[in-house]
Short mmCIF file of C-alpha atoms in Angstrom, two decimals:
data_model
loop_
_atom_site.label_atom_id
_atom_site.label_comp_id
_atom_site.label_asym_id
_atom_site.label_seq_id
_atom_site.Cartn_x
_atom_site.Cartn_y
_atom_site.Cartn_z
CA UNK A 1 0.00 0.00 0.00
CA UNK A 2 1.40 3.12 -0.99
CA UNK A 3 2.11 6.17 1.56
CA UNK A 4 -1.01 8.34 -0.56
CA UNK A 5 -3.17 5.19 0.27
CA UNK A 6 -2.04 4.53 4.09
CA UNK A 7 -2.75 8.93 4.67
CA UNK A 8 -6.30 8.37 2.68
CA UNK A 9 -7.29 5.88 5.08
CA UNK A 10 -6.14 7.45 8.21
CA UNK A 11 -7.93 10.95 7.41
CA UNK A 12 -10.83 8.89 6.43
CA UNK A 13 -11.01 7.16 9.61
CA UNK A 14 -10.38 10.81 11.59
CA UNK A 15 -13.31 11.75 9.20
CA UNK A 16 -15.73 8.54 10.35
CA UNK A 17 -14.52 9.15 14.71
CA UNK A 18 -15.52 13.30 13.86
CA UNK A 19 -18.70 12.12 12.57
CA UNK A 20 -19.77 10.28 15.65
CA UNK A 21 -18.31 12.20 18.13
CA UNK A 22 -20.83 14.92 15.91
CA UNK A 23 -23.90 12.72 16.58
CA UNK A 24 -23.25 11.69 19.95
CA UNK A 25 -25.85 13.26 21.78
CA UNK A 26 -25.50 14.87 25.50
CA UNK A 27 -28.13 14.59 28.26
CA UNK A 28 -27.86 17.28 31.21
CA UNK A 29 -28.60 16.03 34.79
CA UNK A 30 -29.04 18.84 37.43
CA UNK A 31 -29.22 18.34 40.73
CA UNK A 32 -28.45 20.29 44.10
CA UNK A 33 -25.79 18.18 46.31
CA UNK A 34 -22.12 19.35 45.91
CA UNK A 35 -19.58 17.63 44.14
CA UNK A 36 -18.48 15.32 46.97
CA UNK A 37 -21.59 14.16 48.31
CA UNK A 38 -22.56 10.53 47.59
CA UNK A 39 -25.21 11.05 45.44
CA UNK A 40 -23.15 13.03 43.16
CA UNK A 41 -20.43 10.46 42.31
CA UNK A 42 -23.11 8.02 41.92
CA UNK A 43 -24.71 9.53 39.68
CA UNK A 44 -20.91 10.06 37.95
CA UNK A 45 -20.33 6.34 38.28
CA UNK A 46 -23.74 5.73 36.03
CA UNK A 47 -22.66 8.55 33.54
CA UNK A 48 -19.93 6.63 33.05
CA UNK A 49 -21.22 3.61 33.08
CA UNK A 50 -23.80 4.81 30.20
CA UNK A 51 -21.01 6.90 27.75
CA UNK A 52 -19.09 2.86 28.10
CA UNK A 53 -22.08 0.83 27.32
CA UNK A 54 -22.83 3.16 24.04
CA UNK A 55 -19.44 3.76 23.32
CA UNK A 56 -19.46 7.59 23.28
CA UNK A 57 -22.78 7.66 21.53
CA UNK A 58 -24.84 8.58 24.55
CA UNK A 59 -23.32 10.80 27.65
CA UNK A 60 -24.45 12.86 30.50
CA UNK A 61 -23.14 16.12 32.10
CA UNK A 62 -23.54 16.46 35.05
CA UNK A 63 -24.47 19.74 37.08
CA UNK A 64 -24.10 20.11 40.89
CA UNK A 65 -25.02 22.14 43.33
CA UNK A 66 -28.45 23.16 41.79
CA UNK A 67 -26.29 25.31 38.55
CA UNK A 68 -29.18 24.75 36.51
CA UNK A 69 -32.54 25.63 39.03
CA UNK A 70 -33.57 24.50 42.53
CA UNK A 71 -35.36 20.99 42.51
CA UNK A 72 -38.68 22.23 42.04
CA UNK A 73 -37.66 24.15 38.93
CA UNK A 74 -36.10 21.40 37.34
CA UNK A 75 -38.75 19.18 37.89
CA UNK A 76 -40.71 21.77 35.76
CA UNK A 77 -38.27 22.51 33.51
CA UNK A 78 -37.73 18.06 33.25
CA UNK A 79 -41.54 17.78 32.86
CA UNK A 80 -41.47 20.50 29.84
CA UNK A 81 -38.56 18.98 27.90
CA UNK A 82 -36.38 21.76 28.43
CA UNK A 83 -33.89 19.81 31.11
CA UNK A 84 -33.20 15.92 30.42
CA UNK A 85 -32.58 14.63 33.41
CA UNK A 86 -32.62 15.93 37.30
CA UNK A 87 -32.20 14.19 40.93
CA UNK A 88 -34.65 15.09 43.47
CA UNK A 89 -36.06 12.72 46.25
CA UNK A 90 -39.50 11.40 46.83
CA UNK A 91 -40.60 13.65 49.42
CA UNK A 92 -41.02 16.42 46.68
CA UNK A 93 -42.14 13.83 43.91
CA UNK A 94 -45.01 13.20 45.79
CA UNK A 95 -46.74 16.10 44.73
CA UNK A 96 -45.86 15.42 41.14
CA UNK A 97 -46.78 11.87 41.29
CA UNK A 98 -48.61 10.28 44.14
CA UNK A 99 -47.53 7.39 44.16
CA UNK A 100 -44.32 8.55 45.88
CA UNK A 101 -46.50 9.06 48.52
CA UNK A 102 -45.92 5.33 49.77
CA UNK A 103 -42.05 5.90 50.34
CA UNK A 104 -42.48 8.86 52.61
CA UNK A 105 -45.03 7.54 55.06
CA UNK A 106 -42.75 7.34 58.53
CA UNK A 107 -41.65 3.87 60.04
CA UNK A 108 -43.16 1.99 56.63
CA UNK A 109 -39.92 0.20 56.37
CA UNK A 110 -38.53 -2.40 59.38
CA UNK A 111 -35.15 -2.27 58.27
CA UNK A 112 -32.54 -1.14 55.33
CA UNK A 113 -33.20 -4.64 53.48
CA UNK A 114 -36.46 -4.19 53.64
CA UNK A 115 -35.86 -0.99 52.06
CA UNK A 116 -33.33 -2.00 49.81
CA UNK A 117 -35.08 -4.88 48.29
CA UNK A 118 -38.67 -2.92 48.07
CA UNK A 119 -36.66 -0.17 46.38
CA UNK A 120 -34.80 -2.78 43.66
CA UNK A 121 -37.79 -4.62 43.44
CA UNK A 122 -41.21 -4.71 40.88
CA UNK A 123 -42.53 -2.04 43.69
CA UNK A 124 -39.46 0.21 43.00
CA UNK A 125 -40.25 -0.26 39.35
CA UNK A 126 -43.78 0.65 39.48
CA UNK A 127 -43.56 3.33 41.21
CA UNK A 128 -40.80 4.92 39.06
CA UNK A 129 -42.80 3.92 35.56
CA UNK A 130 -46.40 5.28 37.11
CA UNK A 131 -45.23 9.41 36.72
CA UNK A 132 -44.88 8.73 32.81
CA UNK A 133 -47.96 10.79 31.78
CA UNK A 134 -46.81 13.26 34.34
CA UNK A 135 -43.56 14.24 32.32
CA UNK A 136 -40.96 12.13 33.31
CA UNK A 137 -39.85 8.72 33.99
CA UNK A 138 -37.66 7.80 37.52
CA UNK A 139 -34.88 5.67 36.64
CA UNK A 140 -32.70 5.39 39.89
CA UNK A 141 -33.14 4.91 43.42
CA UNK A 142 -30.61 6.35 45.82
CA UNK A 143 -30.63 5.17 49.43
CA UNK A 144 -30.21 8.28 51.61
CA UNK A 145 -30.23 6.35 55.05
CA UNK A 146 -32.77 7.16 57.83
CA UNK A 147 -33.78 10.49 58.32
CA UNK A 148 -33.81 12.03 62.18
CA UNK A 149 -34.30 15.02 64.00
CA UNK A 150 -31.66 17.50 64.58
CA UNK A 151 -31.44 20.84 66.30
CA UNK A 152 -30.08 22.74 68.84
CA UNK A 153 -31.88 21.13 71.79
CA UNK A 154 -32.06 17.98 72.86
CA UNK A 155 -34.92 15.85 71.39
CA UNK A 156 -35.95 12.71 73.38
CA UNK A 157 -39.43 12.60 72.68
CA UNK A 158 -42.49 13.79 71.06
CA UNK A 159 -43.23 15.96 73.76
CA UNK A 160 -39.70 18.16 73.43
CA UNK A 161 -40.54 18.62 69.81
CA UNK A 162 -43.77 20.69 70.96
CA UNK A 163 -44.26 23.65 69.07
CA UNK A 164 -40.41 23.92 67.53
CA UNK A 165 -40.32 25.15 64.04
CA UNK A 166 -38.70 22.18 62.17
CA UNK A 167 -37.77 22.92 58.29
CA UNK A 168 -39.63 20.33 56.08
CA UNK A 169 -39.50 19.67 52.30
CA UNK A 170 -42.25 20.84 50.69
CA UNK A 171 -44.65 17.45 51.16
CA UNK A 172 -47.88 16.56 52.34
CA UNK A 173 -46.26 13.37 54.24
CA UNK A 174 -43.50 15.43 55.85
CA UNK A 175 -45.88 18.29 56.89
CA UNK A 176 -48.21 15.66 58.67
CA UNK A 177 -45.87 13.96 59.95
CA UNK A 178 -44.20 16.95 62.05
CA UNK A 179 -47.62 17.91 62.77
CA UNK A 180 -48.65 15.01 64.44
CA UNK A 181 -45.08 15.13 66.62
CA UNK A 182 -46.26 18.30 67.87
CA UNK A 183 -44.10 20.37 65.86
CA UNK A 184 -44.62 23.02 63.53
CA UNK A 185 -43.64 22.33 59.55
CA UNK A 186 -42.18 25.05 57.81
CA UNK A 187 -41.28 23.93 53.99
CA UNK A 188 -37.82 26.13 53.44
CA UNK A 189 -35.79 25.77 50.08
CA UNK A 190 -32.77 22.86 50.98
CA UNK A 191 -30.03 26.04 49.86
CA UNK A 192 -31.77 28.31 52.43
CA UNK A 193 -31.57 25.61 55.64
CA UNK A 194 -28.05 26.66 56.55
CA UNK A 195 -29.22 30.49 57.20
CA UNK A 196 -32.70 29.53 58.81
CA UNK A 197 -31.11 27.19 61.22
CA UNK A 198 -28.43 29.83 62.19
CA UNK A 199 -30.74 33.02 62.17
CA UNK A 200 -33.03 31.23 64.25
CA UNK A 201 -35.93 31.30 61.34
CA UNK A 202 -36.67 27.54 62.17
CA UNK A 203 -35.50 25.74 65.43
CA UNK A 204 -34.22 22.36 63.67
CA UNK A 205 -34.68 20.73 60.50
CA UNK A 206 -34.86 16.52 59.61
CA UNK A 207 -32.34 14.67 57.67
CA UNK A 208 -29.63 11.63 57.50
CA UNK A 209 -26.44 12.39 59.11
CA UNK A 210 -24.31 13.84 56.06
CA UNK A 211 -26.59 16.78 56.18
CA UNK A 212 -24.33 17.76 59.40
CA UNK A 213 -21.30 17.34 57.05
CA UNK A 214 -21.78 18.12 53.60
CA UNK A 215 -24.24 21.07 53.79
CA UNK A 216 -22.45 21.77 57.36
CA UNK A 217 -25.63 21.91 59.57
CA UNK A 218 -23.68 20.51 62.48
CA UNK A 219 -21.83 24.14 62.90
CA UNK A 220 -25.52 25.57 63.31
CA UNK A 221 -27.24 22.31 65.06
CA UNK A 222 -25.67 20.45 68.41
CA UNK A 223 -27.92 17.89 68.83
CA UNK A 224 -28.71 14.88 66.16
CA UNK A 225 -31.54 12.64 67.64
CA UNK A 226 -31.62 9.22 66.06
CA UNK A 227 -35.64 8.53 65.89
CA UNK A 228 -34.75 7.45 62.17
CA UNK A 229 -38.37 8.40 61.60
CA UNK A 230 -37.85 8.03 57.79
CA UNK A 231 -36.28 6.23 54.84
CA UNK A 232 -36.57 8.65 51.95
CA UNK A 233 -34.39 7.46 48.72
CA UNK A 234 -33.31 10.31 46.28
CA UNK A 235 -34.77 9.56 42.45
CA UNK A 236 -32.82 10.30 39.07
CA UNK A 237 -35.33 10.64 36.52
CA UNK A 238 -35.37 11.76 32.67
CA UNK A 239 -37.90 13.79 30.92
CA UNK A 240 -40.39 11.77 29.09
CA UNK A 241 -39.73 13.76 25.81
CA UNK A 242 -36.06 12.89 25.78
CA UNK A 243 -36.89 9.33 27.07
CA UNK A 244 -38.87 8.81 23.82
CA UNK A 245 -36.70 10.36 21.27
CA UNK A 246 -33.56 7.41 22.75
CA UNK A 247 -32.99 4.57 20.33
CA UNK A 248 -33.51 1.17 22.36
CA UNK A 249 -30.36 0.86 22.48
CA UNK A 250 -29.66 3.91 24.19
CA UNK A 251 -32.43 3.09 26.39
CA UNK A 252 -30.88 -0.26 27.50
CA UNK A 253 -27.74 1.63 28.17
CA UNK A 254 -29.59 4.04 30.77
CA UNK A 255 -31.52 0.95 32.29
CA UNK A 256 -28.35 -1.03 33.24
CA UNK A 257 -25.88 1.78 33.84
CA UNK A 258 -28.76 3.25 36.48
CA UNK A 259 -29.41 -0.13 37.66
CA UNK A 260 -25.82 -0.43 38.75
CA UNK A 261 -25.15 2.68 40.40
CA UNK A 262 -27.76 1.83 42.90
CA UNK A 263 -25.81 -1.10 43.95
CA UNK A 264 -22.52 1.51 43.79
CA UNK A 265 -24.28 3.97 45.54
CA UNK A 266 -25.33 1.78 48.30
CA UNK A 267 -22.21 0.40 48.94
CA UNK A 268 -20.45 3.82 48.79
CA UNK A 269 -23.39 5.19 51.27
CA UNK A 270 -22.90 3.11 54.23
CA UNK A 271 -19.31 4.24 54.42
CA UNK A 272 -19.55 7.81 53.67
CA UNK A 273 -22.47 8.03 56.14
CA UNK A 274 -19.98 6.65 58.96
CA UNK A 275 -17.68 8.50 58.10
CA UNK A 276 -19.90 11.75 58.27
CA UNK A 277 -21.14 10.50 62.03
CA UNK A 278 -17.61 10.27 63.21
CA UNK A 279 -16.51 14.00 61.46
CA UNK A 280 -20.03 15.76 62.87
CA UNK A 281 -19.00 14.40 66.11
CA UNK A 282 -14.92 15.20 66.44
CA UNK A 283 -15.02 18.12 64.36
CA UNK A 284 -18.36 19.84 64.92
CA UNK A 285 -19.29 18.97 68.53
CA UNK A 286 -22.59 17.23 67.34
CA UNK A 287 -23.86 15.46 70.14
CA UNK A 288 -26.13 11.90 68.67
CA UNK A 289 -28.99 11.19 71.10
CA UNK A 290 -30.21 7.38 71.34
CA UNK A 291 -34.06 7.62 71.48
CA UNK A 292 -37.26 5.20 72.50
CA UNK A 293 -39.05 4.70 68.74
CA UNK A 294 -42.53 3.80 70.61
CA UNK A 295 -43.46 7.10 71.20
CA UNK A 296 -42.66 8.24 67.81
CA UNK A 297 -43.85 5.49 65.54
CA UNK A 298 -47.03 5.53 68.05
CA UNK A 299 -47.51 9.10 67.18
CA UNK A 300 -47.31 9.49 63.36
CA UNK A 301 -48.57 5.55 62.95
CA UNK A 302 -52.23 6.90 61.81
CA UNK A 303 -50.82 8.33 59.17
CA UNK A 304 -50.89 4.76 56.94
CA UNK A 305 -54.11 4.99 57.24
CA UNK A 306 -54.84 8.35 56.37
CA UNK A 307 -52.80 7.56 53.29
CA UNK A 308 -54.45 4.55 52.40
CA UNK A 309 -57.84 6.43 52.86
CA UNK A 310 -57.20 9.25 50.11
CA UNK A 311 -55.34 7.16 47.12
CA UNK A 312 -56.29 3.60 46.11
CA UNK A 313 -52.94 3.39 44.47
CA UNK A 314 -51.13 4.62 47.36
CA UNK A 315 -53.07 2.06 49.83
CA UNK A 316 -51.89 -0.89 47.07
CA UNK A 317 -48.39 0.32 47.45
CA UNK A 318 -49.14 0.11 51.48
CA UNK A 319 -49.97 -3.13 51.37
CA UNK A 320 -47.24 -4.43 48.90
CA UNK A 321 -45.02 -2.70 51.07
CA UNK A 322 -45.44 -4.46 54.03
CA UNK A 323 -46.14 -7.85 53.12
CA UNK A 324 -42.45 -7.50 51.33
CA UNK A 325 -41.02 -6.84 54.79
CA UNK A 326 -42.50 -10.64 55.62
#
């Protein structure tokens, strides 16, 4: 082969990689955790996994710490087509899809298994399928551990949450919930928590342990109580419009790449949530409170009925729920 031939076919091929690298096609993911939270590399470990399993053909960028709208805009701006993809958790899904509802209902779930495997499972699936006349389509569960109170007082008890002002994301479950505690809900955007707690706007707030860490709520709040009242997973979802307009292929790709970072993320979780116990505690003077659950799970346990009584779906869910945890 001549040196004329051997250049023709390497500019040919340059030609050929140009063209696809043309056509590959980009998906943007916004969410609002920073860069070294758990959630985010996650949800790098399935962008990865997805730009692998198409070979450059399909990728995802990646946008922390909310760049491209809080989560309630870019569920909006998901649901319209003009975001692909965005990470939020089901406490705000349920008032986009009710059916979420079932995930947030306190003490539903005996155990992380039980979680886990409801999660991974057909109920998982059903649940992230049944918002797909709604706009979008969940495709990944995170695990965010068990959520608890913290604040800067003590909590024991139902009766030392009595009239607090505890920040709440903005959902029917978590407002009833805190009202049935004795406690006063006030729904405050997750970027303005750090200012509330510190001004004094609200008196404590409820999340997993890395909230003390990553969004450094343990320099504003002394006191984590472990009632582990909750067991709220984080969703990554993708506008229906850009769901329909993947090849199969592409759509495969998404499946198993999300499928996997759940087990990733889980296994990453469990560490990084130690890890965030033992730094609130040695480097931010958070004190962790052991609590009695009775009084707590007797308090909000009406609420799985109350649930049941308003949704027919959400009451299926109930049941399906709890007859995995057997």
């Amino acid at each position: 082969m001549s040196k004329f031939v051997k250049l023709a076919a390497v500019l040919a091929a340059g030609v050929v990689a140009l063209g696809t690298a043309a056509n590959a096609k980009t998906l943007r993911l916004n969410h609002n955790n920073p860069e070294d939270h758990p959630l985010h590399k996650s949800m790098e470990f399935m962008a990865d996994r997805v730009e692998e399993l198409t070979k450059g053909d399909l990728k995802i960028r990646i946008y922390a710490n909310a760049q491209l709208g809080t989560q309630r805009e870019s569920m909006e701006l998901m649901q319209n087509g003009s975001l692909d993809m965005a990470r939020s958790n089901a406490s705000e899904l349920e008032a986009f899809e009710e059916s979420y509802g079932a995930l947030n209902l306190p003490y539903i779930f005996v155990s992380a298994d039980h979680y886990y495997d409801v999660l991974s499972g057909e109920i998982g699936a059903d649940i992230l399928a049944a918002s797909r006349d709604k706009g979008f389509i969940g495709v990944a569960y995170y695990i965010e551990g068990a959520r608890s109170f913290y604040a800067n007082k003590e909590i024991h008890s139902p009766a030392d949450l009595e009239g607090m002002k505890i920040r709440v994301q903005p959902s029917p479950s978590a407002i009833r919930m805190v009202e049935l505690l004795g406690a006063n809900p006030t729904p405050i955007a997750w970027g303005e928590l750090y200012s509330a707690l510190q001004q004094g706007v609200v008196d404590g707030a409820e999340n997993n342990p890395m909230a003390l860490t990553s969004a450094r709520h343990g320099e504003v709040s002394k006191f984590y109580s472990d009632d582990g009242h909750t067991m709220i997973p984080s969703v990554v979802m993708i506008s229906t419009k850009t769901w329909d307009e993947l090849s199969d292929a592409h759509k495969e790709a998404v499946r198993q790449a999300a499928r996997e970072s759940m087990d990733f993320h889980r296994q990453q979780w469990d560490a990084m949530s130690a890890e965030a116990v033992e730094t609130a505690k040695s480097e931010l003077g958070v004190k962790f409170i052991e609590v009695d659950k009775g009084p707590f799970i007797e308090a909000v346990l009406p609420m799985h009925e109350e649930a049941a009584a308003k949704s027919p779906v959400v009451a299926d869910l109930i049941t399906r729920i709890k007859a995995a945890a057997e």
